[in-house]
Short mmCIF file of C-alpha atoms in Angstrom, two decimals:
data_model
loop_
_atom_site.label_atom_id
_atom_site.label_comp_id
_atom_site.label_asym_id
_atom_site.label_seq_id
_atom_site.Cartn_x
_atom_site.Cartn_y
_atom_site.Cartn_z
CA MET A 1 14.47 -37.56 50.37
CA LYS A 2 17.17 -35.24 49.05
CA GLY A 3 17.58 -37.56 46.07
CA VAL A 4 13.89 -37.33 45.31
CA VAL A 5 13.96 -33.53 45.53
CA ARG A 6 17.01 -33.43 43.29
CA LEU A 7 15.31 -35.75 40.80
CA LEU A 8 12.18 -33.59 40.79
CA ALA A 9 14.28 -30.47 40.22
CA VAL A 10 16.11 -32.11 37.32
CA CYS A 11 12.78 -33.19 35.83
CA MET A 12 11.39 -29.67 36.15
CA VAL A 13 14.44 -28.11 34.48
CA THR A 14 14.31 -30.73 31.71
CA SER A 15 10.61 -30.03 31.15
CA LEU A 16 11.23 -26.29 30.96
CA LEU A 17 14.08 -26.77 28.49
CA MET A 18 11.94 -29.07 26.38
CA ALA A 19 9.09 -26.52 26.41
CA ALA A 20 11.47 -23.72 25.47
CA THR A 21 12.94 -25.83 22.68
CA ALA A 22 9.47 -26.70 21.42
CA PHE A 23 8.53 -23.02 21.47
CA ALA A 24 11.71 -22.04 19.67
CA ALA A 25 11.07 -24.70 17.03
CA GLY A 26 7.50 -23.56 16.44
CA PRO A 27 6.50 -21.66 13.30
CA VAL A 28 6.72 -17.88 13.04
CA ARG A 29 3.14 -16.91 12.24
CA VAL A 30 2.69 -13.87 10.00
CA GLY A 31 -0.73 -12.51 9.10
CA LEU A 32 -1.78 -10.99 5.79
CA MET A 33 -4.94 -8.90 5.62
CA CYS A 34 -5.85 -7.98 2.05
CA PRO A 35 -8.86 -7.42 -0.27
CA LEU A 36 -9.33 -10.79 -1.93
CA THR A 37 -12.90 -9.82 -2.83
CA GLY A 38 -14.55 -6.52 -3.69
CA LYS A 39 -13.52 -3.83 -6.14
CA TRP A 40 -9.83 -4.00 -5.13
CA ALA A 41 -9.61 -7.78 -5.44
CA SER A 42 -6.81 -7.69 -8.01
CA GLU A 43 -4.63 -5.82 -5.49
CA GLY A 44 -5.37 -8.33 -2.76
CA GLN A 45 -4.78 -11.35 -4.94
CA ASP A 46 -1.40 -10.00 -6.02
CA MET A 47 -0.56 -9.23 -2.38
CA ARG A 48 -1.31 -12.82 -1.42
CA ASN A 49 0.63 -14.24 -4.38
CA ILE A 50 3.71 -12.15 -3.62
CA VAL A 51 3.81 -12.82 0.11
CA GLU A 52 3.16 -16.54 -0.41
CA LEU A 53 6.05 -16.76 -2.87
CA LEU A 54 8.40 -14.92 -0.50
CA ALA A 55 7.35 -17.16 2.38
CA GLU A 56 8.04 -20.24 0.24
CA GLU A 57 11.52 -18.91 -0.55
CA VAL A 58 12.28 -18.24 3.13
CA ASN A 59 11.10 -21.72 4.13
CA LYS A 60 13.13 -23.39 1.36
CA ALA A 61 16.19 -21.59 2.73
CA GLY A 62 15.58 -22.98 6.21
CA GLY A 63 13.08 -20.51 7.64
CA ILE A 64 13.77 -17.74 10.14
CA ASN A 65 16.53 -18.84 12.50
CA GLY A 66 15.51 -22.42 11.75
CA ASN A 67 11.80 -21.84 12.26
CA LYS A 68 9.34 -22.13 9.40
CA VAL A 69 7.10 -19.22 8.45
CA GLU A 70 3.38 -19.88 8.58
CA LEU A 71 1.31 -17.38 6.61
CA ILE A 72 -2.29 -16.79 7.73
CA VAL A 73 -4.45 -14.86 5.27
CA GLU A 74 -7.74 -13.05 5.91
CA ASP A 75 -9.88 -11.23 3.36
CA ASP A 76 -10.80 -7.65 4.34
CA GLY A 77 -12.98 -7.15 1.24
CA GLY A 78 -11.70 -3.59 0.88
CA ASP A 79 -14.27 -2.61 3.53
CA PRO A 80 -13.66 -1.21 7.04
CA ARG A 81 -16.29 -3.43 8.70
CA THR A 82 -14.94 -6.58 7.08
CA ALA A 83 -11.41 -5.47 7.97
CA ALA A 84 -12.33 -5.20 11.65
CA LEU A 85 -13.62 -8.79 11.58
CA ALA A 86 -10.50 -9.97 9.73
CA ALA A 87 -8.30 -8.20 12.29
CA GLN A 88 -10.14 -9.85 15.17
CA LYS A 89 -9.59 -13.27 13.58
CA LEU A 90 -5.90 -12.64 12.98
CA SER A 91 -5.38 -11.23 16.47
CA THR A 92 -6.42 -14.58 17.96
CA SER A 93 -4.47 -16.76 15.50
CA GLY A 94 -1.05 -16.50 17.13
CA VAL A 95 0.50 -14.08 14.61
CA THR A 96 3.27 -11.77 15.77
CA ALA A 97 2.95 -9.34 12.86
CA VAL A 98 0.35 -8.52 10.23
CA ILE A 99 0.86 -7.16 6.72
CA GLY A 100 -1.87 -4.91 5.37
CA THR A 101 -3.82 -3.45 4.08
CA TYR A 102 -4.68 -1.56 0.90
CA GLY A 103 -6.86 1.50 1.57
CA SER A 104 -6.42 3.97 4.44
CA ALA A 105 -9.95 3.70 5.85
CA VAL A 106 -9.72 -0.09 5.75
CA THR A 107 -6.41 -0.10 7.59
CA GLU A 108 -7.67 2.43 10.13
CA ALA A 109 -10.51 0.10 11.11
CA SER A 110 -7.95 -2.52 12.15
CA GLN A 111 -5.24 -0.43 13.83
CA ASN A 112 -6.48 -0.44 17.42
CA ILE A 113 -7.34 -4.14 17.29
CA TYR A 114 -3.77 -5.11 16.43
CA ASP A 115 -2.26 -2.57 18.80
CA GLU A 116 -4.28 -3.85 21.77
CA ALA A 117 -3.32 -7.43 20.88
CA GLY A 118 0.40 -6.55 20.84
CA ILE A 119 0.74 -7.37 17.13
CA ALA A 120 3.00 -5.33 14.83
CA GLN A 121 1.13 -4.05 11.76
CA ILE A 122 2.77 -2.94 8.53
CA ALA A 123 0.38 -1.27 6.09
CA THR A 124 1.14 -1.29 2.38
CA GLY A 125 -1.20 1.01 0.47
CA SER A 126 -2.53 3.24 3.26
CA THR A 127 -1.12 6.72 2.88
CA ASN A 128 -3.43 8.90 5.00
CA VAL A 129 -1.36 11.14 7.27
CA ARG A 130 -3.26 10.51 10.50
CA LEU A 131 -2.52 6.76 10.53
CA THR A 132 0.95 7.45 11.90
CA GLU A 133 0.04 10.56 13.89
CA LYS A 134 -1.84 8.55 16.53
CA GLY A 135 1.27 7.44 18.36
CA LEU A 136 0.61 3.71 17.91
CA LYS A 137 3.94 2.09 18.72
CA LEU A 138 3.31 -1.11 16.73
CA PHE A 139 2.16 0.48 13.46
CA LEU A 140 4.35 1.07 10.39
CA ARG A 141 3.89 1.34 6.63
CA THR A 142 6.01 0.60 3.58
CA CYS A 143 4.20 3.24 1.50
CA PRO A 144 4.76 7.02 1.67
CA ARG A 145 2.29 9.55 3.16
CA ASP A 146 -0.30 11.81 1.54
CA ASP A 147 1.43 15.01 2.62
CA GLU A 148 4.52 13.96 0.67
CA GLN A 149 2.36 12.99 -2.30
CA GLY A 150 0.48 16.30 -2.04
CA ARG A 151 3.78 18.17 -2.14
CA VAL A 152 4.85 16.32 -5.28
CA ALA A 153 1.40 16.74 -6.89
CA ALA A 154 1.43 20.50 -6.36
CA LYS A 155 4.98 20.67 -7.73
CA VAL A 156 4.03 18.68 -10.86
CA ILE A 157 0.91 20.78 -11.50
CA LYS A 158 2.94 23.98 -11.20
CA SER A 159 5.82 22.68 -13.33
CA LYS A 160 3.43 21.78 -16.16
CA GLY A 161 2.01 25.28 -16.16
CA TYR A 162 -1.60 24.54 -15.22
CA LYS A 163 -3.36 27.66 -13.92
CA ALA A 164 -6.94 26.48 -13.28
CA VAL A 165 -7.17 23.21 -11.34
CA ALA A 166 -10.16 20.98 -10.63
CA LEU A 167 -9.77 18.77 -7.57
CA LEU A 168 -12.03 15.73 -7.38
CA HIS A 169 -11.99 13.07 -4.64
CA ASP A 170 -14.26 10.27 -3.39
CA ASN A 171 -14.59 11.19 0.30
CA SER A 172 -12.41 8.24 1.37
CA SER A 173 -9.74 8.90 4.00
CA TYR A 174 -7.01 8.54 1.40
CA ALA A 175 -8.50 10.51 -1.49
CA LYS A 176 -9.88 13.40 0.54
CA GLY A 177 -6.65 13.61 2.51
CA LEU A 178 -4.60 13.88 -0.68
CA ALA A 179 -7.00 16.42 -2.19
CA ASP A 180 -6.85 18.56 0.96
CA GLU A 181 -3.05 18.40 1.14
CA THR A 182 -2.74 19.40 -2.53
CA LYS A 183 -5.35 22.16 -2.25
CA ALA A 184 -3.57 23.75 0.71
CA LEU A 185 -0.29 23.89 -1.20
CA LEU A 186 -1.87 25.18 -4.42
CA ASP A 187 -3.78 27.85 -2.48
CA LYS A 188 -0.52 28.92 -0.86
CA ASP A 189 1.12 29.23 -4.29
CA GLY A 190 -1.79 31.24 -5.68
CA THR A 191 -2.91 28.57 -8.16
CA LYS A 192 -6.63 28.91 -8.92
CA ILE A 193 -8.85 26.07 -7.71
CA VAL A 194 -11.93 26.19 -9.97
CA PHE A 195 -13.61 23.02 -8.65
CA TYR A 196 -13.46 21.03 -5.42
CA ASP A 197 -15.98 18.24 -4.82
CA ALA A 198 -16.45 14.50 -4.41
CA LEU A 199 -17.99 11.72 -6.46
CA THR A 200 -19.62 8.57 -5.14
CA PRO A 201 -17.34 5.57 -5.67
CA GLY A 202 -18.72 2.44 -7.29
CA GLU A 203 -21.17 4.14 -9.62
CA ARG A 204 -21.35 3.33 -13.32
CA ASP A 205 -22.22 6.77 -14.69
CA TYR A 206 -20.20 9.90 -13.89
CA THR A 207 -21.48 12.11 -16.68
CA ALA A 208 -23.30 14.41 -14.24
CA ILE A 209 -20.17 15.31 -12.29
CA LEU A 210 -18.12 15.47 -15.48
CA THR A 211 -20.63 18.00 -16.80
CA LYS A 212 -20.13 20.10 -13.65
CA LEU A 213 -16.39 19.80 -14.05
CA LYS A 214 -16.54 20.90 -17.67
CA ALA A 215 -18.58 23.97 -16.70
CA ALA A 216 -15.79 24.99 -14.30
CA ASN A 217 -13.40 25.11 -17.31
CA PRO A 218 -10.27 23.66 -15.67
CA ASP A 219 -6.87 23.28 -17.34
CA ILE A 220 -6.38 19.98 -15.48
CA ILE A 221 -8.46 17.54 -13.42
CA PHE A 222 -6.68 15.98 -10.48
CA PHE A 223 -8.80 13.05 -9.31
CA THR A 224 -7.28 11.64 -6.14
CA GLY A 225 -9.35 8.44 -5.91
CA TYR A 226 -8.88 4.82 -6.91
CA TYR A 227 -8.30 3.15 -10.27
CA PRO A 228 -11.84 1.77 -10.88
CA GLU A 229 -13.30 5.29 -10.83
CA VAL A 230 -10.33 6.68 -12.79
CA GLY A 231 -11.09 4.24 -15.60
CA MET A 232 -14.77 5.20 -15.68
CA LEU A 233 -14.01 8.94 -15.67
CA LEU A 234 -11.52 8.64 -18.51
CA ARG A 235 -13.85 6.57 -20.66
CA GLN A 236 -16.88 8.80 -20.09
CA LYS A 237 -14.84 11.98 -20.55
CA VAL A 238 -13.90 10.76 -24.04
CA GLU A 239 -17.52 9.82 -24.74
CA MET A 240 -18.39 13.47 -23.94
CA LYS A 241 -15.69 14.52 -26.44
CA TRP A 242 -13.90 16.46 -23.73
CA ASN A 243 -10.13 16.19 -23.93
CA VAL A 244 -9.05 18.08 -20.82
CA PRO A 245 -5.89 16.54 -19.25
CA MET A 246 -6.37 14.39 -16.18
CA MET A 247 -3.90 13.26 -13.55
CA GLY A 248 -4.15 11.00 -10.55
CA GLY A 249 -2.49 9.93 -7.36
CA ASP A 250 -0.89 6.64 -6.51
CA ALA A 251 -4.22 4.80 -6.09
CA ALA A 252 -4.49 4.95 -9.89
CA ASN A 253 -1.48 2.66 -10.18
CA ASN A 254 -3.17 -0.53 -11.36
CA LEU A 255 -3.30 -1.87 -14.92
CA ASP A 256 -7.01 -2.59 -14.51
CA LEU A 257 -7.42 1.15 -15.04
CA VAL A 258 -6.65 0.63 -18.73
CA LYS A 259 -9.02 -2.33 -18.98
CA ILE A 260 -11.85 -0.18 -17.63
CA ALA A 261 -11.08 2.97 -19.62
CA GLY A 262 -9.85 1.39 -22.84
CA LYS A 263 -6.45 2.18 -24.32
CA ALA A 264 -7.64 5.16 -26.38
CA ALA A 265 -9.28 6.89 -23.40
CA ALA A 266 -6.39 6.12 -21.06
CA LYS A 267 -3.73 7.47 -23.41
CA GLY A 268 -2.11 10.62 -22.04
CA TYR A 269 -3.39 10.15 -18.51
CA PHE A 270 -0.62 10.57 -15.95
CA PHE A 271 -0.28 9.83 -12.26
CA LEU A 272 2.06 9.94 -9.30
CA SER A 273 3.35 6.72 -7.81
CA PRO A 274 6.28 4.93 -6.31
CA PRO A 275 8.10 3.00 -9.08
CA VAL A 276 5.98 0.34 -10.80
CA PRO A 277 7.35 -3.24 -10.86
CA GLN A 278 8.90 -3.10 -14.34
CA ASP A 279 11.04 -0.14 -13.23
CA PHE A 280 12.60 -1.83 -10.19
CA ASP A 281 16.32 -1.80 -10.86
CA THR A 282 18.00 -4.01 -8.27
CA ALA A 283 19.17 -7.53 -9.11
CA GLU A 284 17.17 -8.94 -6.19
CA ALA A 285 13.94 -7.27 -7.33
CA LYS A 286 14.44 -8.38 -10.91
CA ALA A 287 15.11 -11.97 -9.83
CA PHE A 288 12.01 -12.04 -7.63
CA LEU A 289 9.78 -10.59 -10.35
CA ALA A 290 11.14 -13.16 -12.82
CA ALA A 291 10.22 -15.92 -10.35
CA TYR A 292 6.79 -14.36 -9.86
CA LYS A 293 6.19 -14.17 -13.60
CA ALA A 294 7.32 -17.78 -14.07
CA LYS A 295 4.79 -18.89 -11.47
CA HIS A 296 1.83 -16.61 -12.34
CA ASN A 297 2.52 -15.84 -16.01
CA ALA A 298 2.27 -12.08 -15.36
CA LEU A 299 3.86 -9.33 -13.32
CA PRO A 300 1.97 -7.80 -10.38
CA ASN A 301 -0.61 -5.21 -11.45
CA SER A 302 0.82 -2.45 -9.28
CA VAL A 303 3.45 -1.42 -6.77
CA TRP A 304 1.10 -1.81 -3.80
CA SER A 305 1.20 -5.58 -3.80
CA VAL A 306 4.99 -5.39 -3.99
CA LEU A 307 4.97 -3.18 -0.90
CA ALA A 308 3.25 -6.09 0.86
CA GLY A 309 6.27 -8.15 -0.14
CA ASP A 310 8.54 -5.50 1.33
CA ALA A 311 6.54 -5.62 4.56
CA PHE A 312 7.10 -9.39 4.74
CA LYS A 313 10.81 -8.99 4.07
CA VAL A 314 11.35 -6.44 6.84
CA ILE A 315 9.39 -8.61 9.30
CA VAL A 316 11.72 -11.52 8.48
CA GLU A 317 14.73 -9.22 8.89
CA ALA A 318 13.48 -7.97 12.27
CA VAL A 319 12.94 -11.49 13.64
CA GLN A 320 16.27 -12.75 12.27
CA LYS A 321 18.36 -9.84 13.53
CA GLY A 322 16.36 -9.09 16.66
CA GLY A 323 16.04 -12.76 17.52
CA LYS A 324 12.51 -12.44 18.82
CA ALA A 325 9.14 -13.21 17.18
CA ASP A 326 7.28 -10.61 19.20
CA GLY A 327 5.17 -7.70 17.97
CA ALA A 328 6.77 -5.03 20.14
CA ALA A 329 10.30 -6.30 19.43
CA ILE A 330 9.63 -6.31 15.68
CA ALA A 331 8.26 -2.76 15.67
CA THR A 332 11.07 -1.45 17.87
CA TYR A 333 13.75 -3.04 15.70
CA LEU A 334 12.25 -1.65 12.50
CA LYS A 335 11.84 1.88 13.87
CA THR A 336 15.21 2.15 15.58
CA GLN A 337 17.68 -0.21 13.92
CA LEU A 338 16.64 -0.99 10.33
CA LYS A 339 18.53 1.36 8.02
CA ASN A 340 18.51 1.35 4.21
CA TYR A 341 17.30 -2.23 3.99
CA PRO A 342 17.35 -3.41 0.33
CA GLY A 343 13.65 -3.98 -0.32
CA LEU A 344 12.04 -4.89 -3.62
CA SER A 345 10.84 -1.31 -4.14
CA GLY A 346 14.10 0.28 -3.02
CA GLN A 347 15.88 1.05 0.24
CA ILE A 348 13.68 0.94 3.34
CA SER A 349 14.04 2.81 6.61
CA PHE A 350 11.40 3.96 9.08
CA ASN A 351 11.17 6.93 11.39
CA GLU A 352 9.92 6.85 14.98
CA LYS A 353 6.31 7.25 13.83
CA GLY A 354 6.56 4.19 11.60
CA ASP A 355 6.59 6.13 8.33
CA ARG A 356 8.87 5.05 5.53
CA VAL A 357 11.47 7.71 4.85
CA GLY A 358 12.92 8.74 1.50
CA ASP A 359 11.67 10.11 -1.80
CA LEU A 360 9.65 7.45 -3.63
CA TYR A 361 7.29 9.34 -5.94
CA ARG A 362 7.63 9.35 -9.72
CA VAL A 363 5.40 10.53 -12.58
CA TYR A 364 3.96 7.97 -15.01
CA ASP A 365 2.21 8.45 -18.37
CA VAL A 366 -0.12 5.97 -20.02
CA ASN A 367 0.99 5.42 -23.62
CA ALA A 368 -1.01 4.34 -26.68
CA GLU A 369 -0.47 0.67 -25.81
CA GLY A 370 -1.90 1.14 -22.32
CA GLU A 371 1.50 0.81 -20.69
CA PHE A 372 2.67 2.83 -17.69
CA VAL A 373 5.78 4.73 -18.78
CA LEU A 374 8.09 6.49 -16.34
CA GLN A 375 8.69 10.16 -17.15
CA ARG A 376 12.44 10.73 -17.23
#
C-alpha cells in the first residue's frame, strides 16, 4: 500500500512539474488596441506595423526567456464605444499587458476594463492629465501629459511675442484639456485670450468658425485638436486669404496633415511634439527605422506609433527582468525599477502614477516641401 501511495505522489509531482513546464513554455500574449479604421486609421496601422515588427525581432532572437510573443490586435476605431468592446475582447484573450491607445477619450473608455481584469495597460497617445490621476495601479503611458505640454505651449507663445491669443479645441478630453491648461498659464502671465471656443470634429467646412476667429483679431491661433481638422483649418484659412500664424499641439504630428492642407497652406505652421521619427538619434532607433522602412517602404507617419513600439519594448523588459508574465508584476516593475531604459523615442522611466518622466517636447515647423523640421 505504501508503494502505491508513493507511486501516486510521484505521479502527482510529475504532473505538476509537467503542467508548470507547459505553462512556462507557453506564449507571452500581448494585446494591441489601436485605430485601424476611422479618421485616425493611419496612426493605428503604423502602430500595428511597428509592434508586429518588434515582436518578430524578439521571437527571432528566442522570445522572452525562451517563450514566444503572441500579439493579439483589436481595432478600437478611434471611438470610445468601440474601444470598450475591443478591451472586453482583449481582457478575455489571455493577454498580460495591452498597448494602447491613441486618443485620451478612447483610452479612458478602456481603463477600468483592463484594471479589473488585472491587465497592465500602456497608453501611447493619450495625454489627458486625469488618466493617471485616478490611482489605477496597472496603467502607464509612454507619452507625456497635457499639463507639461500646456507649460511648453505657454512658454513658446510668450517667447515668440504673441500678445492676443485665440484658443480653439474640439471638446475631446485631450484637446480641451490642453486648451484649459494653456489658458490657465496664459491668464496667469497676463497674456490676452481673445477667443476660446470649440469646433465640431469631422466636418468638411470650418469657414464659419474661422470667420469668428478672424473677427477676434488674434496674433496667433492655437488649435489643440487632431491633424485631420488642422489640415482643413489651414487649407480653408488660406482660401479666406487670412495669413494669421497657427500652431498646434502634439496631435498635429502626422504627415497626413500636409496631404489634407496642401503644402502651400501647411507652410509655416508649427506644433509641439516629442521628436518625430527622423530626429531619433540613437543607433538602436536608427537601425529599427531602417528595418521598418525596408519592410514598409516608408517611415512611420508620426511619433505616436513609435511610442507603441516603446510600450512593447518596456513590456518585454519587464517580463525578462521581472521573470513574470503578470499584469501587476509588469506594472510594478515598470513603475519602481525601470530607470532610463533606452527606448526608440529616448530614455524611458515612469513615476508612481505611471507617467513617463523627462522633457520630451520640441517645436516643429512645416517647410515649403511639407516636411516637419525641428526648430534648433
